[in-house]
mmCIF file of C-alpha atoms in Angstrom:
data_model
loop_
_atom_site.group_PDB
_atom_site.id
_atom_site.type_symbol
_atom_site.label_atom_id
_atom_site.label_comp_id
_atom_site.label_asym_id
_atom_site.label_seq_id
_atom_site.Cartn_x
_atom_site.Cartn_y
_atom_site.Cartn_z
ATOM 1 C CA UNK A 1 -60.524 -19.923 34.523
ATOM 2 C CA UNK A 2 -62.940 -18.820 31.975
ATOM 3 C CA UNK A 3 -64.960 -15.626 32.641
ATOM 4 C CA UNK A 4 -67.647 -13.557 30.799
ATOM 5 C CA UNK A 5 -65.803 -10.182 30.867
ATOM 6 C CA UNK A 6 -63.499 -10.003 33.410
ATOM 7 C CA UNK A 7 -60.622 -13.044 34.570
ATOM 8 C CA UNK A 8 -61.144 -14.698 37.818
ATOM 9 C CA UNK A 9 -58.543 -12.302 39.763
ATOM 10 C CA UNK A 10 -60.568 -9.317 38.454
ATOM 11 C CA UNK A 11 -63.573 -10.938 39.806
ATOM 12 C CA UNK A 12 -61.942 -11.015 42.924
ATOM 13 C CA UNK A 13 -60.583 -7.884 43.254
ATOM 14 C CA UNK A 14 -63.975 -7.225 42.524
ATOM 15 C CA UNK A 15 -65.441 -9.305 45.363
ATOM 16 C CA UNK A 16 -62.882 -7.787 47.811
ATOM 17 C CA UNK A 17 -63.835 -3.838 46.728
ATOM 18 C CA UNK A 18 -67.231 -4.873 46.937
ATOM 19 C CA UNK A 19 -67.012 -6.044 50.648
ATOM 20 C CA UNK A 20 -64.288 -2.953 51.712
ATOM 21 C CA UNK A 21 -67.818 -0.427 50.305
ATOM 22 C CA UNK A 22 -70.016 -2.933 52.501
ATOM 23 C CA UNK A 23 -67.832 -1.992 55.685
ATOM 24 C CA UNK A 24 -67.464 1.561 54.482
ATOM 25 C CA UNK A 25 -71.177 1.862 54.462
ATOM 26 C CA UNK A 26 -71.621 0.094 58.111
ATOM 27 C CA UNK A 27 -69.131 3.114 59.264
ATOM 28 C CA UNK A 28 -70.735 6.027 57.440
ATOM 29 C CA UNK A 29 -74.245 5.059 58.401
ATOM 30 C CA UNK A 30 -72.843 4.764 62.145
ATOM 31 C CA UNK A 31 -74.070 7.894 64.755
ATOM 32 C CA UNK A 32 -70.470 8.559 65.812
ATOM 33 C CA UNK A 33 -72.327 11.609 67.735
ATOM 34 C CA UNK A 34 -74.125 8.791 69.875
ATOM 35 C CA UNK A 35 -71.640 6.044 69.743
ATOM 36 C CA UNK A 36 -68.942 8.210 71.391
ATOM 37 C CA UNK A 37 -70.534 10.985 73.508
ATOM 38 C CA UNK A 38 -73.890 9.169 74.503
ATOM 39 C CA UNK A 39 -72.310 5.398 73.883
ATOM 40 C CA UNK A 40 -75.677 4.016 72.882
ATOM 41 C CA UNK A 41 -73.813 1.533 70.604
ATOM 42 C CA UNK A 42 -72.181 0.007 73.497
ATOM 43 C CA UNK A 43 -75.299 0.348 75.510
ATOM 44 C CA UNK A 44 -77.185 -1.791 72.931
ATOM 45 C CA UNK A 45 -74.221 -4.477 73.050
ATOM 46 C CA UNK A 46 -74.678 -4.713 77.051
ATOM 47 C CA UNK A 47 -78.228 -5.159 77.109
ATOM 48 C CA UNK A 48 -77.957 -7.910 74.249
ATOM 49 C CA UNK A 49 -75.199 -9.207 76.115
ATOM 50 C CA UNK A 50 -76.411 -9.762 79.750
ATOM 51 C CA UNK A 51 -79.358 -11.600 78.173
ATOM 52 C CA UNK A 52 -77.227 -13.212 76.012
ATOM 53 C CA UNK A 53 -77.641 -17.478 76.155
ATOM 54 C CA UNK A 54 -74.110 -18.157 76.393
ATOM 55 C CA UNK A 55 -72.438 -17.272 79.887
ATOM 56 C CA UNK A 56 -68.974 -16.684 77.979
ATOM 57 C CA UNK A 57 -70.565 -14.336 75.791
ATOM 58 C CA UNK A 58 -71.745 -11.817 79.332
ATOM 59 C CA UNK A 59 -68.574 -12.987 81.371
ATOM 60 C CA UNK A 60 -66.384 -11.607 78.245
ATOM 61 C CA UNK A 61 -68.495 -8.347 77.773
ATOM 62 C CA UNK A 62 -67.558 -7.784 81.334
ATOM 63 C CA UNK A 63 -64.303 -8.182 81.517
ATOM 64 C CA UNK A 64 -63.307 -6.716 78.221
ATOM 65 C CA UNK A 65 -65.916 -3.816 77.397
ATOM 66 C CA UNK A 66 -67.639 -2.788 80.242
ATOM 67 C CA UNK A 67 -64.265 -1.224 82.039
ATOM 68 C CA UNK A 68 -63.573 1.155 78.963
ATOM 69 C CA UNK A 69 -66.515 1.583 77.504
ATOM 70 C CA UNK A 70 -65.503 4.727 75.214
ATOM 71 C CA UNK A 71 -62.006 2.976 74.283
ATOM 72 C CA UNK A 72 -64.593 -0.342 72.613
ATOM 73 C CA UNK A 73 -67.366 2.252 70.817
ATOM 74 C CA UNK A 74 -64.198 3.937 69.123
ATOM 75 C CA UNK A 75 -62.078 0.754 68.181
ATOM 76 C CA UNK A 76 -65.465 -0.238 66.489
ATOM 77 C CA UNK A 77 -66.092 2.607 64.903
ATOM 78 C CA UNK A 78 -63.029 3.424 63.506
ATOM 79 C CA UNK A 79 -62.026 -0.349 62.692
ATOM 80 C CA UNK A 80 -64.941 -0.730 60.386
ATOM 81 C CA UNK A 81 -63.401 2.344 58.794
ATOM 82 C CA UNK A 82 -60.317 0.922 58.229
ATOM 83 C CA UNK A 83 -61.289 -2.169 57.018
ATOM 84 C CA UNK A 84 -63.325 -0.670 54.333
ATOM 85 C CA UNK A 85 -60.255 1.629 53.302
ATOM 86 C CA UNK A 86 -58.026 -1.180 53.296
ATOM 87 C CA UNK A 87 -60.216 -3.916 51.220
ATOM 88 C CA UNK A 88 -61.163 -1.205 48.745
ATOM 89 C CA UNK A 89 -57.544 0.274 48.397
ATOM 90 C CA UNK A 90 -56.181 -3.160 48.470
ATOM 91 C CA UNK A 91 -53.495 -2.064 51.165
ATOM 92 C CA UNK A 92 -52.309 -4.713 53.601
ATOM 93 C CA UNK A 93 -55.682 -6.777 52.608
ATOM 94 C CA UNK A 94 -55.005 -10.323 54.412
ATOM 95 C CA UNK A 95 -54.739 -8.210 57.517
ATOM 96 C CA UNK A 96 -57.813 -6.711 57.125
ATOM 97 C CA UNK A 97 -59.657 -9.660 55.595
ATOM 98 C CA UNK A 98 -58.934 -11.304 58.962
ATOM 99 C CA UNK A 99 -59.596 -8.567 61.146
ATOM 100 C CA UNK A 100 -63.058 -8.163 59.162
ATOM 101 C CA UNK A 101 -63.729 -11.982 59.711
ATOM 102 C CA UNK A 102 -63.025 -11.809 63.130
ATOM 103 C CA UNK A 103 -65.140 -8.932 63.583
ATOM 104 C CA UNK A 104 -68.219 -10.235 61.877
ATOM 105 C CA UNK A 105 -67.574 -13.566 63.592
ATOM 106 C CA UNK A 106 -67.883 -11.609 66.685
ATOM 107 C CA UNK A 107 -70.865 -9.963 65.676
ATOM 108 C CA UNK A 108 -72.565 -12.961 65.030
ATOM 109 C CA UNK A 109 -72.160 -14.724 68.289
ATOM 110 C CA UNK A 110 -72.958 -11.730 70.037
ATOM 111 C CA UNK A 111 -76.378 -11.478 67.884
ATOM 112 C CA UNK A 112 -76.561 -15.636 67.703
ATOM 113 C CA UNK A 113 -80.105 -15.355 68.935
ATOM 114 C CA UNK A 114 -81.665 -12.640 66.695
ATOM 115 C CA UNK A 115 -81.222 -13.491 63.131
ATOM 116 C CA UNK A 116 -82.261 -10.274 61.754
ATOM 117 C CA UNK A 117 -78.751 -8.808 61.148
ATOM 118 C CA UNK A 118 -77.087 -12.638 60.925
ATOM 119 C CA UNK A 119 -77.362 -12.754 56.942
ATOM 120 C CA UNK A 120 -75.049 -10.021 56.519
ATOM 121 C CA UNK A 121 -72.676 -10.833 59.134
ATOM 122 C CA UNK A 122 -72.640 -14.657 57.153
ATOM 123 C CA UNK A 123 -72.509 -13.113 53.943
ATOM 124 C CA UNK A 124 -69.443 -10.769 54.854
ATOM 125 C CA UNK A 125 -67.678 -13.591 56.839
ATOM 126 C CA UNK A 126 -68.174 -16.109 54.110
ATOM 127 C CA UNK A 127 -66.602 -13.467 51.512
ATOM 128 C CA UNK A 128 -63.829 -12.654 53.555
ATOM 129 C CA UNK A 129 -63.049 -16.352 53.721
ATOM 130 C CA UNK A 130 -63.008 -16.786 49.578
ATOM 131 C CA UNK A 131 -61.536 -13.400 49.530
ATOM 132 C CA UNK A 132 -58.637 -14.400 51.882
ATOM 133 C CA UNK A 133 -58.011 -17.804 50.852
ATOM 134 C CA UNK A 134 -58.130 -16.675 46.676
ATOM 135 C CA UNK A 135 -55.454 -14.133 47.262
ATOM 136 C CA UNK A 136 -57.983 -11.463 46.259
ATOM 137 C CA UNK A 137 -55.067 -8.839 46.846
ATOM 138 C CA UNK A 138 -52.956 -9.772 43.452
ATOM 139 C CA UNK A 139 -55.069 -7.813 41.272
ATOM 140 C CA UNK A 140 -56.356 -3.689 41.650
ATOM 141 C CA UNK A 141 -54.267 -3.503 44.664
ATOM 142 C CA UNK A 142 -51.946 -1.657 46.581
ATOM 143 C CA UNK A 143 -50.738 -4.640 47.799
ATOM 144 C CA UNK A 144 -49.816 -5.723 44.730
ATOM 145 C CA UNK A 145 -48.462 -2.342 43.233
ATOM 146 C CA UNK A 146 -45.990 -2.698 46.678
ATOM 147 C CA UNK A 147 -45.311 -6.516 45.994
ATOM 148 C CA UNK A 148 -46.797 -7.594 49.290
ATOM 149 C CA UNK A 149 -48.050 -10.740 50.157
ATOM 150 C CA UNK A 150 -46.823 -12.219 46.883
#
């Protein structure tokens, strides 16, 4: 593949760092403070999900978040973390490239009807797919220092 500058696995790698500082950012601009002691992150997610179109969508909020609410806000919290660490350190990247898709998938049915915040859930998704399917991990990774997922 012919590049200006960089090959097409330094592009990558370039891609996948790029997205790991996107999910960094969604965790450091997060108000832990509220998230965990006031939960108004998963208060926000309850009121868009009981008025949410799809019954699945309230029936699963239900049955999966609304009995430990504190257990969800830090899981979310603390998985946007680690996918940022892992994407931009390169360390078991598939895993976290589908753990990030699933995520943002997941973010973007919740949100389906307010397409505000839907760009950069596509955007991140659609990365994560070129990401995972390109091997984006060969190249500036720990992954690859480790010979994993060769």
């Amino acid at each position: 593949m012919q590049t200006i500058w960089l090959g097409g696995a330094e592009w990558l790698a370039v891609l996948r760092i790029g997205l790991g500082l996107w999910w960094l950012e969604s965790w450091r601009h997060k108000d832990r403070k509220g998230w965990f002691e006031r939960g108004t992150g998963i208060a926000w997610a309850a009121d868009i999900a009981g008025k949410h179109r799809w019954g699945v969508v309230r029936t699963g909020f239900r049955r999966v978040v609304e009995p430990r609410p504190k257990l969800i806000a830090y899981v979310v919290v603390y998985a946007e973390l680690a996918l940022g660490l892992g994407l931009v350190t390169g360390f078991l990247t598939p895993i976290a490239l589908v753990a990030g898709l699933l995520l943002n998938l997941l973010y973007l049915v919740l949100m389906i009807h307010d397409w505000a915040e839907q760009g950069q859930n596509a955007m991140m998704a659609l990365i994560s797919l070129v990401a995972l399917f390109a091997m984006a991990w060969q190249t500036w990774s720990l992954d690859a220092a480790f010979g994993l997922f060769l």
